[in-house]
Structure formats: structure tokens, C-alpha cells
CSV table of C-alpha atoms in Angstrom, one decimal:
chain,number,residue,atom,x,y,z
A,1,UNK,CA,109.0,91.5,111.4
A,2,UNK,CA,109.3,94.9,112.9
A,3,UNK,CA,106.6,96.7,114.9
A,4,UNK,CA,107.3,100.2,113.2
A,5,UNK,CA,105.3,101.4,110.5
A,6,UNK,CA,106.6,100.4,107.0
A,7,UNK,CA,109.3,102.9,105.4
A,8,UNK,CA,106.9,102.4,102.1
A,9,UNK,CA,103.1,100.1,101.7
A,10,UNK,CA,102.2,99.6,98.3
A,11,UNK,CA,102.2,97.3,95.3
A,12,UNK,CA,104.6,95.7,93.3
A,13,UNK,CA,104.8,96.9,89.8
A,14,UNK,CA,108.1,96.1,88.6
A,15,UNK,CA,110.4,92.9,89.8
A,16,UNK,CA,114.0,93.2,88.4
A,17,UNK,CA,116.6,90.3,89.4
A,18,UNK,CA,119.8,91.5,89.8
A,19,UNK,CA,121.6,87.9,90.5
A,20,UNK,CA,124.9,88.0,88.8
A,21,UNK,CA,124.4,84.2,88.0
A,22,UNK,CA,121.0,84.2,87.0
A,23,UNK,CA,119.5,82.7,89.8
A,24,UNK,CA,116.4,84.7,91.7
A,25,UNK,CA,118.4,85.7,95.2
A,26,UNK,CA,118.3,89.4,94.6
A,27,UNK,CA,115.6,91.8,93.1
A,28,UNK,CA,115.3,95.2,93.1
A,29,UNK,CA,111.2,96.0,93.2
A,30,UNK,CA,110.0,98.9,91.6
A,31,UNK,CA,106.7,99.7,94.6
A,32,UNK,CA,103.8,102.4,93.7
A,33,UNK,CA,102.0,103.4,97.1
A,34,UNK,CA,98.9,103.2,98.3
A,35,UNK,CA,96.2,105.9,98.5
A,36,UNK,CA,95.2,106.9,102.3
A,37,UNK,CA,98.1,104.3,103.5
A,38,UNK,CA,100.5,106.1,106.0
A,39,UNK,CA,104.1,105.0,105.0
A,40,UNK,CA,107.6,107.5,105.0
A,41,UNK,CA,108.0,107.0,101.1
A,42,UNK,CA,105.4,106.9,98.5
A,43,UNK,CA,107.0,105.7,95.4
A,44,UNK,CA,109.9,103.6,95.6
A,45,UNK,CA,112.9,101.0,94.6
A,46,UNK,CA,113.6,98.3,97.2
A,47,UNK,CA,116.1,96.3,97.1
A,48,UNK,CA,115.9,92.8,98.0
A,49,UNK,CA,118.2,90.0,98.9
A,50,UNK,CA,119.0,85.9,100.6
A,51,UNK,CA,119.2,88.4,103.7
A,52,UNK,CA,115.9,90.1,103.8
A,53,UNK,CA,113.5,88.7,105.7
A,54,UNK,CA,110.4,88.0,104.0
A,55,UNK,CA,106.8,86.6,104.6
A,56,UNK,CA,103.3,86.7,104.0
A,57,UNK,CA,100.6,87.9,105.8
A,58,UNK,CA,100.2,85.1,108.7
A,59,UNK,CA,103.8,85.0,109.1
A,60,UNK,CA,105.0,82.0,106.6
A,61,UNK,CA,108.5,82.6,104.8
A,62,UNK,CA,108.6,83.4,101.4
A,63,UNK,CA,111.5,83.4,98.8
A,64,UNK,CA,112.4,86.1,96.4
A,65,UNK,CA,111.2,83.9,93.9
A,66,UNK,CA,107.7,84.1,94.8
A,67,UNK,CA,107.2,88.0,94.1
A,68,UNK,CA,104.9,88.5,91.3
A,69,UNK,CA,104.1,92.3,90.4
A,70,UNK,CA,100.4,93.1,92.0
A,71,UNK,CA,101.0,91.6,95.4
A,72,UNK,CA,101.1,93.9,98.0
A,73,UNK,CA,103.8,95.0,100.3
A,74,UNK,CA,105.8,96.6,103.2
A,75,UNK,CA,109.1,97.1,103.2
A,76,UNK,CA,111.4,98.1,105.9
A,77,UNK,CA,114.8,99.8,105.0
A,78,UNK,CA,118.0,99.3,106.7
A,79,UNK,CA,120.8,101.6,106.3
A,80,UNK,CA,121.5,104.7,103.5
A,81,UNK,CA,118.3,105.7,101.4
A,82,UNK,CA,119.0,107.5,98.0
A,83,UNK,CA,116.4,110.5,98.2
A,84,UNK,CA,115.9,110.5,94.7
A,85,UNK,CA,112.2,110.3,93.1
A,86,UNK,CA,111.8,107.4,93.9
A,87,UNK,CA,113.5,106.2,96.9
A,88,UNK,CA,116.0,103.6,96.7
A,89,UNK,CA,116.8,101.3,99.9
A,90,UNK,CA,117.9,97.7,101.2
A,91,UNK,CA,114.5,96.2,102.7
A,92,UNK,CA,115.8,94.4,106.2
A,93,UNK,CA,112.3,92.5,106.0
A,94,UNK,CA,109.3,92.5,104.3
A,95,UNK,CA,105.8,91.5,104.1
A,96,UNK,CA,103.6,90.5,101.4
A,97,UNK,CA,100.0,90.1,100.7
A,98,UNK,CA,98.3,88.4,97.0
């Protein structure tokens, strides 16, 4: 996990697969921030994939398949970010919390 601060901290509120064969090994997760969190974005689209690296809150490795809209989470962004309203990047890793 990096030791940066997260390029957005908020909530899931929308989980969108985008799997060409159905299955759950890309999302693109719609995140509303937090109030009185510091994070680069507020609002924003992260995109999520088999290469993101993903885990809970004590470190245990998580799928994409285990997202559920409400849990928390940072995301860290890797490459371009479209700086539209909101943000849309490729998360390198993220973290999540119930």
C-alpha cells in the first residue's frame, strides 16, 4: 500500500462492472468524499482492475468482487486523470473499510 495520502477517501456509492465477459475483474466505482478528510479529489470515478491492489483495513487481500457500495475507501491513481467533475483514474491500489 503506498505511504502517500490517498488521491481520493470516501465512500462507495456506485459499483459498475465493466468485465466484457461478465465476470467481476473490473469496476469502475463511482466515490463521494468525506467531510474534513484531506484527499487531492473529492468526488470521483475509479477505476478498478485483476491489477489493482486491494485490501482491507489490517492488510488482508480482497477481490473486486467483495465491494459493496457504503464501504469506505482510498484509492491511489496511477497514470492520466480526466479532470472532469468528477475525476476519473486507474486506482494502482486501494484500501477498504465496512
Amino acid at each position: 500500500m503506498p505511504d502517500t495520502q490517498p488521491d481520493v477517501y470516501g465512500y462507495i456509492t456506485h459499483i459498475k462492472y465493466t468485465a466484457k465477459n461478465g465476470s467481476k475483474s473490473s469496476a469502475v466505482v463511482a466515490v463521494k468524499s468525506l467531510e474534513d478528510v484531506v484527499s487531492t479529489y473529492k468526488d470521483a470515478s475509479v477505476r478498478i482492475d485483476e491489477h489493482t491492489l486491494m485490501e482491507n483495513e489490517v492488510g488482508e487481500k480482497l477481490d473486486i468482487g467483495q465491494l459493496r457500495e457504503g464501504h469506505q475507501i482510498q484509492a491511489w491513481f496511477e497514470g492520466e486523470v480526466q479532470e472532469k467533475a468528477p475525476v476519473l483514474g486507474y486506482a494502482k491500489a486501494v484500501r477498504i473499510s465496512p
